[in-house]
Coordinates of C-alpha atoms in Angstrom, one line a residue:
M496 CA -33.9 139.3 139.1
T497 CA -35.3 142.3 137.3
V498 CA -38.5 143.0 135.4
E499 CA -36.5 142.7 132.2
D500 CA -35.5 139.2 133.2
D501 CA -39.1 138.4 134.0
K502 CA -40.3 139.5 130.6
G503 CA -38.2 136.9 128.9
E504 CA -39.4 134.1 131.1
E505 CA -42.7 132.3 131.6
E506 CA -44.4 133.1 134.9
E507 CA -43.2 130.6 137.5
K508 CA -45.1 127.4 137.6
T509 CA -47.4 127.7 140.5
S510 CA -47.4 124.6 142.8
W511 CA -50.4 123.0 144.3
R512 CA -49.1 124.0 147.7
C513 CA -49.1 127.6 146.5
W514 CA -52.6 127.3 145.1
L515 CA -54.0 125.7 148.3
R516 CA -52.4 128.3 150.5
T517 CA -53.6 131.2 148.4
L518 CA -57.1 129.8 148.2
F519 CA -57.3 129.4 152.0
A520 CA -55.9 132.9 152.5
G521 CA -58.3 134.4 150.0
S522 CA -61.3 132.4 151.1
G523 CA -62.5 135.1 153.5
A524 CA -62.3 137.7 150.7
M525 CA -64.0 135.4 148.2
L526 CA -66.9 134.5 150.5
A527 CA -67.4 138.2 151.2
F528 CA -69.0 138.2 147.8
V529 CA -71.5 135.5 148.9
F530 CA -72.7 137.7 151.8
T531 CA -72.9 140.9 149.7
G532 CA -74.9 138.9 147.1
M533 CA -77.3 138.1 150.0
V534 CA -77.6 141.7 151.0
E535 CA -78.3 142.9 147.4
A536 CA -80.9 140.1 146.8
Q537 CA -82.6 140.1 150.2
S538 CA -85.2 142.7 149.3
A539 CA -86.4 140.5 146.4
V540 CA -87.7 137.9 148.9
L541 CA -88.2 140.1 151.9
L542 CA -90.7 142.6 150.3
P543 CA -93.3 140.0 149.2
Q544 CA -93.4 138.6 152.8
L545 CA -93.8 142.1 154.2
K546 CA -96.6 142.9 151.8
D547 CA -98.5 139.8 152.9
K548 CA -101.7 140.6 154.7
D549 CA -100.5 138.6 157.8
S550 CA -97.2 140.4 157.9
R551 CA -96.1 141.5 161.4
I552 CA -94.5 144.5 159.9
P553 CA -96.8 145.9 157.2
V554 CA -95.1 148.3 154.7
T555 CA -96.3 151.0 152.3
P556 CA -95.0 151.2 148.7
E557 CA -92.7 154.1 149.6
E558 CA -91.3 152.0 152.5
E559 CA -90.7 149.2 150.0
T560 CA -88.4 151.3 147.9
W561 CA -86.5 152.4 150.9
I562 CA -86.0 148.8 152.2
A563 CA -84.7 147.8 148.7
S564 CA -82.5 150.8 148.1
L565 CA -81.1 151.0 151.7
G566 CA -79.2 147.8 150.9
I567 CA -76.8 149.9 149.0
L568 CA -77.2 153.5 150.5
T569 CA -74.3 153.6 152.9
S570 CA -71.9 151.4 150.9
P571 CA -70.4 154.5 149.2
I572 CA -69.5 155.9 152.6
S573 CA -67.8 152.7 153.7
A574 CA -66.1 152.3 150.3
I575 CA -64.5 155.7 150.4
I576 CA -63.4 155.6 154.0
S577 CA -62.3 151.9 153.9
G578 CA -59.6 152.6 151.3
P579 CA -57.5 155.0 153.4
I580 CA -58.3 153.1 156.5
V581 CA -57.1 149.7 155.2
D582 CA -54.1 151.5 153.7
M583 CA -53.3 152.4 157.3
I584 CA -54.4 149.3 159.3
G585 CA -54.1 146.6 156.7
R586 CA -56.3 144.5 154.4
K587 CA -56.8 141.6 156.9
K588 CA -58.3 143.8 159.6
G589 CA -60.6 145.4 157.0
L590 CA -61.9 142.0 156.1
Q591 CA -62.5 141.1 159.7
F592 CA -64.4 144.3 160.2
F593 CA -66.5 143.4 157.2
Y594 CA -67.7 140.1 158.9
V595 CA -68.5 141.8 162.2
N596 CA -70.4 144.6 160.4
I597 CA -72.5 142.4 158.1
G598 CA -73.2 139.9 160.9
V599 CA -74.6 142.7 163.1
G600 CA -76.7 144.0 160.2
F601 CA -78.4 140.6 159.5
G602 CA -78.8 140.1 163.3
I603 CA -80.8 143.4 163.6
I604 CA -83.0 142.4 160.7
A605 CA -83.7 139.0 162.3
C606 CA -84.8 140.8 165.5
A607 CA -86.9 143.5 163.8
T608 CA -90.4 144.3 165.0
E609 CA -90.8 147.7 163.3
V610 CA -90.0 149.1 159.9
W611 CA -87.2 151.3 161.2
H612 CA -85.5 148.3 162.6
L613 CA -85.4 146.9 159.0
Y614 CA -84.0 150.3 157.9
V615 CA -81.2 150.1 160.4
G616 CA -80.3 146.5 159.6
R617 CA -80.3 147.2 155.9
I618 CA -78.1 150.4 156.4
I619 CA -75.6 148.4 158.4
C620 CA -75.5 145.6 155.8
A621 CA -75.0 148.2 153.1
F622 CA -72.1 149.7 155.0
A623 CA -70.6 146.2 154.9
V624 CA -71.2 145.9 151.2
G625 CA -68.9 148.9 150.7
L626 CA -66.1 147.0 152.5
E627 CA -66.2 144.6 149.6
V628 CA -63.5 147.0 148.2
V629 CA -61.1 145.5 150.7
A630 CA -61.7 142.0 149.4
V631 CA -60.9 143.0 145.8
V632 CA -57.7 144.7 146.9
Y633 CA -56.6 141.9 149.1
L634 CA -57.1 139.2 146.5
A635 CA -55.3 141.3 143.8
E636 CA -52.3 141.6 146.2
I637 CA -52.0 138.0 147.4
C638 CA -52.2 136.4 143.9
T639 CA -49.8 135.9 141.1
K640 CA -51.2 137.3 137.8
K641 CA -52.3 133.8 136.8
Q642 CA -54.0 133.2 140.1
R643 CA -55.6 136.6 140.0
S644 CA -57.4 135.9 136.7
A645 CA -58.5 132.5 138.0
I646 CA -59.7 133.6 141.4
F647 CA -61.3 136.8 140.1
S648 CA -63.3 134.6 137.6
V649 CA -65.0 132.7 140.4
M650 CA -65.8 135.7 142.6
F651 CA -69.1 136.5 140.9
T652 CA -70.0 132.8 140.9
L653 CA -69.9 133.2 144.7
A654 CA -71.9 136.4 144.5
A655 CA -74.5 134.6 142.4
T656 CA -74.5 131.8 144.9
G657 CA -75.3 134.3 147.6
V658 CA -78.2 135.5 145.6
L659 CA -79.5 131.9 145.0
L660 CA -79.1 131.1 148.7
T661 CA -81.1 134.2 149.6
Y662 CA -83.9 133.2 147.2
V663 CA -84.1 129.7 148.5
V664 CA -83.6 130.3 152.3
G665 CA -85.3 133.7 152.4
G666 CA -88.0 132.6 150.0
Y667 CA -89.2 129.6 151.8
L668 CA -88.3 130.4 155.4
P669 CA -89.7 133.4 157.4
W670 CA -87.5 136.4 156.7
N671 CA -86.4 136.8 160.4
I672 CA -85.2 133.2 160.6
A673 CA -83.4 133.4 157.3
S674 CA -81.7 136.7 158.5
G675 CA -80.7 134.9 161.7
I676 CA -79.0 132.1 159.7
F677 CA -77.1 134.6 157.6
S678 CA -75.9 136.4 160.7
L679 CA -74.6 133.3 162.4
A680 CA -72.8 132.3 159.1
C681 CA -71.0 135.7 159.0
F682 CA -69.7 135.4 162.6
A683 CA -68.6 131.8 161.9
Y684 CA -66.4 132.9 159.1
L685 CA -64.9 135.7 161.1
I686 CA -63.0 133.1 163.0
I687 CA -61.5 131.5 159.8
Q688 CA -60.6 134.9 158.4
S689 CA -58.4 135.6 161.5
L690 CA -56.0 132.8 160.3
A691 CA -55.2 134.4 157.0
P692 CA -51.9 136.2 156.3
E693 CA -51.7 140.0 155.7
S694 CA -51.3 141.3 152.2
P695 CA -47.5 141.1 151.2
A696 CA -47.9 144.3 149.1
W697 CA -49.3 146.3 152.0
L698 CA -46.6 145.0 154.4
F699 CA -43.9 146.0 151.8
K700 CA -45.5 149.4 151.3
T701 CA -45.4 150.1 155.1
G702 CA -41.8 149.2 155.3
R703 CA -42.1 145.8 156.9
I704 CA -40.0 143.9 154.3
E705 CA -39.3 140.8 156.3
A706 CA -43.0 140.5 157.2
S707 CA -43.8 140.8 153.5
I708 CA -41.4 138.0 152.7
R709 CA -42.9 135.8 155.4
S710 CA -46.4 136.5 154.1
L711 CA -45.3 135.5 150.6
Q712 CA -43.9 132.3 152.0
R713 CA -47.1 131.6 153.9
L714 CA -48.8 131.9 150.5
G715 CA -46.6 129.0 149.2
R716 CA -44.4 131.1 146.9
S717 CA -41.1 129.6 145.9
N718 CA -37.8 131.4 146.7
S719 CA -37.6 132.6 143.1
G720 CA -41.2 133.7 143.2
V721 CA -40.6 135.7 146.4
L722 CA -37.6 137.5 144.8
R723 CA -39.6 138.2 141.6
E724 CA -42.5 139.7 143.7
V725 CA -40.1 141.8 145.8
D726 CA -38.5 143.1 142.5
L727 CA -41.9 144.2 141.3
L728 CA -42.9 145.8 144.6
K729 CA -39.7 147.8 144.6
L730 CA -40.3 149.0 141.1
S731 CA -43.8 150.1 142.2
T732 CA -42.6 152.1 145.1
Q733 CA -39.0 153.2 144.6
E734 CA -39.9 156.4 142.6
K735 CA -42.6 157.5 145.1
T736 CA -41.8 160.1 147.8
E737 CA -42.2 159.0 151.4
K738 CA -44.6 161.9 152.1
F739 CA -48.0 161.4 150.5
E740 CA -48.9 164.2 148.1
F741 CA -52.5 164.8 146.9
R742 CA -51.3 165.8 143.5
I743 CA -50.8 162.1 142.8
F744 CA -54.6 162.0 142.1
L745 CA -53.9 164.3 139.1
Q746 CA -51.6 161.7 137.5
P747 CA -52.9 159.8 134.5
T748 CA -52.3 156.5 136.3
V749 CA -55.0 157.6 138.8
W750 CA -57.6 159.8 137.0
K751 CA -57.7 157.8 133.8
P752 CA -58.7 154.5 135.3
F753 CA -61.1 156.3 137.7
L754 CA -62.9 158.0 134.8
I755 CA -63.0 154.8 132.8
L756 CA -64.4 152.8 135.7
S757 CA -67.0 155.5 136.4
I758 CA -68.3 155.3 132.9
Y759 CA -68.3 151.5 133.0
H760 CA -70.3 151.5 136.3
F761 CA -72.9 153.9 134.9
L762 CA -73.5 151.8 131.8
A763 CA -73.7 148.6 133.8
T764 CA -76.2 150.1 136.3
A765 CA -78.3 152.0 133.8
S766 CA -78.8 148.7 131.9
G767 CA -81.2 147.5 134.7
A768 CA -79.1 144.6 135.9
Y769 CA -79.2 145.6 139.6
D770 CA -82.9 146.6 139.4
I771 CA -83.8 143.1 138.3
M772 CA -81.7 141.7 141.1
A773 CA -83.3 143.9 143.8
Y774 CA -86.9 143.4 142.6
T775 CA -86.6 140.0 141.0
V776 CA -89.9 138.5 142.2
E777 CA -91.9 141.6 141.6
F778 CA -90.1 142.2 138.2
I779 CA -91.1 138.7 137.0
A780 CA -94.7 139.4 138.2
A781 CA -94.7 142.7 136.3
L782 CA -93.8 140.9 133.0
G783 CA -97.4 139.6 133.1
T784 CA -96.8 135.9 132.6
S785 CA -98.6 133.1 134.4
Y786 CA -95.4 131.6 135.9
D787 CA -95.0 131.6 139.6
P788 CA -92.7 134.7 140.3
L789 CA -90.7 133.0 143.1
A790 CA -90.1 129.8 141.2
A791 CA -89.1 131.9 138.1
S792 CA -86.8 134.0 140.3
I793 CA -85.1 130.9 141.7
L794 CA -84.7 129.6 138.1
L795 CA -83.0 132.9 137.1
S796 CA -80.8 132.7 140.1
V797 CA -79.8 129.1 139.3
I798 CA -78.9 130.1 135.8
R799 CA -76.9 133.0 137.1
V800 CA -74.8 130.6 139.3
I801 CA -74.4 128.1 136.4
V802 CA -73.3 130.8 133.9
N803 CA -70.9 132.4 136.5
A804 CA -69.5 128.9 137.3
T805 CA -68.9 128.0 133.6
A806 CA -68.9 130.7 131.0
G807 CA -68.2 133.4 133.6
I808 CA -65.1 131.7 134.8
Y809 CA -63.9 131.2 131.3
F810 CA -64.5 134.8 130.1
I811 CA -63.2 136.5 133.3
G812 CA -60.3 134.1 133.6
S813 CA -59.2 133.7 130.0
V814 CA -60.9 136.1 127.6
S815 CA -59.8 139.7 127.1
R816 CA -61.7 142.3 129.2
R817 CA -62.7 144.1 126.0
L818 CA -64.1 141.1 124.2
A819 CA -65.9 139.9 127.4
T820 CA -67.5 143.3 127.9
A821 CA -68.5 143.8 124.2
L822 CA -70.1 140.3 123.9
S823 CA -71.8 140.7 127.3
A824 CA -73.3 144.1 126.4
L825 CA -74.4 143.0 122.9
L826 CA -76.3 140.0 124.3
M827 CA -77.9 142.1 127.0
T828 CA -79.0 144.6 124.4
I829 CA -80.6 141.9 122.3
S830 CA -82.4 140.4 125.3
L831 CA -83.7 143.7 126.5
L832 CA -84.9 144.8 123.0
G833 CA -86.6 141.4 122.6
T834 CA -88.4 141.5 126.0
G835 CA -89.4 145.1 125.5
L836 CA -90.9 144.5 122.1
Y837 CA -92.8 141.4 123.4
S838 CA -94.1 143.4 126.3
Y839 CA -95.2 146.2 124.0
V840 CA -97.0 144.0 121.5
Y841 CA -98.9 142.1 124.3
R842 CA -99.2 145.0 126.7
E843 CA -103.0 144.7 126.8
A844 CA -103.2 140.9 127.1
A845 CA -104.0 139.4 130.5
P846 CA -101.5 136.9 132.1
G847 CA -102.1 133.4 130.8
S848 CA -103.5 134.7 127.5
K849 CA -100.3 135.8 125.9
P850 CA -98.8 133.4 123.3
H851 CA -95.3 131.9 124.0
E852 CA -95.1 133.1 127.6
W853 CA -91.8 131.4 127.9
V854 CA -90.2 134.0 125.6
P855 CA -89.7 136.9 128.1
I856 CA -88.4 134.4 130.7
A857 CA -86.0 132.9 128.2
L858 CA -84.8 136.4 127.2
M859 CA -84.3 137.4 130.8
I860 CA -82.2 134.2 131.3
L861 CA -80.1 135.3 128.4
N862 CA -79.8 138.8 129.9
I863 CA -78.7 137.5 133.3
G864 CA -76.3 135.0 131.7
A865 CA -74.8 137.7 129.4
G866 CA -74.3 140.1 132.3
A867 CA -72.4 137.5 134.2
I868 CA -69.7 137.2 131.6
G869 CA -68.8 140.8 131.7
V870 CA -70.9 143.9 132.4
T871 CA -72.2 143.0 135.9
S872 CA -68.8 141.7 137.1
L873 CA -65.8 143.3 135.4
P874 CA -66.2 146.9 136.6
W875 CA -66.0 145.8 140.2
L876 CA -63.1 143.4 139.6
M877 CA -61.1 145.7 137.4
S878 CA -61.0 148.4 140.1
G879 CA -58.6 146.2 142.1
E880 CA -56.3 145.9 139.1
M881 CA -56.0 149.4 137.6
F882 CA -54.7 151.7 140.3
P883 CA -51.1 152.3 141.6
L884 CA -50.1 150.6 144.9
E885 CA -49.9 153.8 146.9
V886 CA -53.5 154.8 146.3
R887 CA -54.9 151.4 145.4
G888 CA -57.1 151.2 148.6
A889 CA -58.4 154.7 148.3
M890 CA -59.1 154.7 144.6
T891 CA -60.6 151.2 144.6
G892 CA -62.9 152.6 147.3
A893 CA -63.7 155.7 145.2
A894 CA -64.6 153.6 142.2
F895 CA -66.9 151.5 144.4
V896 CA -68.5 154.7 145.6
I897 CA -69.4 155.6 142.0
G898 CA -70.7 152.1 141.3
S899 CA -72.8 151.8 144.4
G900 CA -74.0 155.4 144.1
F901 CA -75.4 154.6 140.7
M902 CA -76.9 151.4 142.1
F903 CA -78.8 153.2 144.8
L904 CA -80.1 155.8 142.4
F905 CA -81.5 153.4 139.9
I906 CA -82.9 151.0 142.5
K907 CA -84.6 153.9 144.3
I908 CA -86.3 155.2 141.1
Y909 CA -87.3 151.8 139.7
Y910 CA -91.0 152.2 140.6
I911 CA -91.0 155.8 139.3
M912 CA -89.5 154.6 135.9
L913 CA -91.8 151.6 135.8
E914 CA -94.9 153.8 136.4
G915 CA -93.8 156.5 133.9
L916 CA -92.5 154.2 131.1
Q917 CA -94.5 151.0 131.7
M918 CA -92.6 147.7 131.5
W919 CA -92.0 147.7 127.8
G920 CA -90.6 151.3 127.9
L921 CA -88.4 150.5 130.8
L922 CA -86.9 147.5 129.1
L923 CA -86.2 149.5 125.9
A924 CA -84.7 152.3 128.0
W925 CA -82.3 149.8 129.6
A926 CA -81.3 148.6 126.2
V927 CA -79.8 152.0 125.3
P928 CA -76.8 152.0 127.8
S929 CA -76.3 148.3 127.0
A930 CA -75.7 149.2 123.4
V931 CA -73.4 152.1 124.3
A932 CA -71.4 149.7 126.4
V933 CA -70.5 147.7 123.3
A934 CA -68.8 150.8 121.8
F935 CA -67.2 151.6 125.1
A936 CA -65.6 148.1 125.2
V937 CA -64.3 148.4 121.7
W938 CA -62.8 151.9 121.8
I939 CA -62.2 153.0 125.5
L940 CA -61.8 150.1 127.9
P941 CA -58.2 149.2 128.6
E942 CA -57.0 145.6 128.6
T943 CA -55.8 144.1 132.0
Q944 CA -56.1 140.4 131.3
G945 CA -52.8 138.5 131.6
K946 CA -50.9 141.6 132.8
T947 CA -49.1 142.3 136.1
L948 CA -50.4 145.2 138.2
Y949 CA -47.2 147.1 137.3
E950 CA -47.7 146.6 133.6
I951 CA -51.3 147.8 133.9
E952 CA -50.2 150.9 135.7
R953 CA -47.7 151.8 133.0
G954 CA -50.4 151.4 130.4
F955 CA -52.0 154.7 131.6
L956 CA -48.9 156.8 131.2
P957 CA -48.5 159.1 128.1
Q958 CA -47.1 157.2 125.1
G959 CA -43.6 158.6 125.3
E960 CA -43.2 158.0 129.0
R961 CA -44.8 154.5 128.6
M962 CA -42.1 153.5 126.1
R963 CA -39.2 154.4 128.4
E964 CA -37.4 151.5 130.1
P965 CA -38.5 151.0 133.7
P966 CA -35.8 151.7 136.3
Q967 CA -33.7 148.7 137.2
V968 CA -33.5 147.3 140.7
A969 CA -29.9 146.4 141.6
P970 CA -29.5 142.8 142.8
E971 CA -28.1 144.0 146.1
Q972 CA -31.3 145.8 146.8
I973 CA -33.2 142.5 147.1
E974 CA -30.7 140.5 149.0
I975 CA -33.3 139.1 151.5
D976 CA -33.2 135.8 153.2
V977 CA -35.9 133.6 151.5
T978 CA -34.4 130.3 152.7
K979 CA -36.5 130.2 155.8
N980 CA -40.0 128.7 155.5
G981 CA -42.9 130.9 156.3
T982 CA -45.0 130.1 159.3

């Protein structure tokens, strides 16, 4: 079967057996987002406890910013090295290392008695966050295109669930006990991850064709589905030289998606979405309302989970990437402008004396919900879709480096910007990149929804080359025994 045959047919109907096996195989990668959500949100509940007068580890304002920003500091390092490493050792081993790494990081935080212990634990956890790249690549490679859209759509629901669990467990339990619970959960799932199959695409890329077939069978693919996948994998690799050449990074299928994703990450981060996540409790307090900051933070987190589990699944799984980004950015712009204007008008009023105090909270709920359907999720997910197979691990890692680097920068300078611009000025400043993101979605962002990874790759080629017929794979090239059941 060739790609031309596939274009004329509907994607094979995926059986429940295939769905269940794929979900089990991908569960470790999916739950990685729960744990990275915990890392990114931990500072929001950790810092208020450390600032308490009875804290066993008192911290200064400068130490606070380091504790918050260190949760992302080393993730660019792990993201950039994890790509080439998992291209060599495999996606499954990369995910196993993720669980070991993040479990150790939370364990160190749980046992901390001095500030530098917290620094070390946060740095190790941040290193694990960078390994999230492996989860994105693994999921992209074990799923059919329909499964990919559906599973990618729930990944940020899981991340939001991790944030919510952090606010509840870390907000009402002592921070060291909460960190100990997180650590034990990481090591528990390491055992389950060891049972998952390796990525069929990675096995094929490394020349282990039979192992790739067995992996596809373990994922519940039908015989025709296995042949179709092998056909696409051959098309993705047959024109590549066996010797890796660095000039591949100059090809439009590599540099174009990298540049686009870099712009997307900057706009998403500059809109303040991650600052709000890292400093939620203190951010709510700085809005100057009379609502309890922790209770309001939990409410925002619950809304984030609900939106991710409903509208987020729909938009990421069914709506075009361009429309989802444009609508998300537009609603974020409206909410930030509204909250900024409210904060400016009542900047001198004391908490409890402002009229309609629910307004900024409601607008922040809109902001978080809007981000969930596009801007705060898609740049991370699309990196696993947009790069060619031979550099997918490395370039997904490189894109993650850019995103996490921007996150570290903006989280670290949050207090500086807040002091210099005041709350109303900061909110209005965040609205500018949100508005730019609307135009970016309309005129620049490529569409990946409903396309195979091979189709997405061809979309970055020059127009003339893109219109050429892809090379055909002769039937005898894919005569592989698919009658045996995978184990």
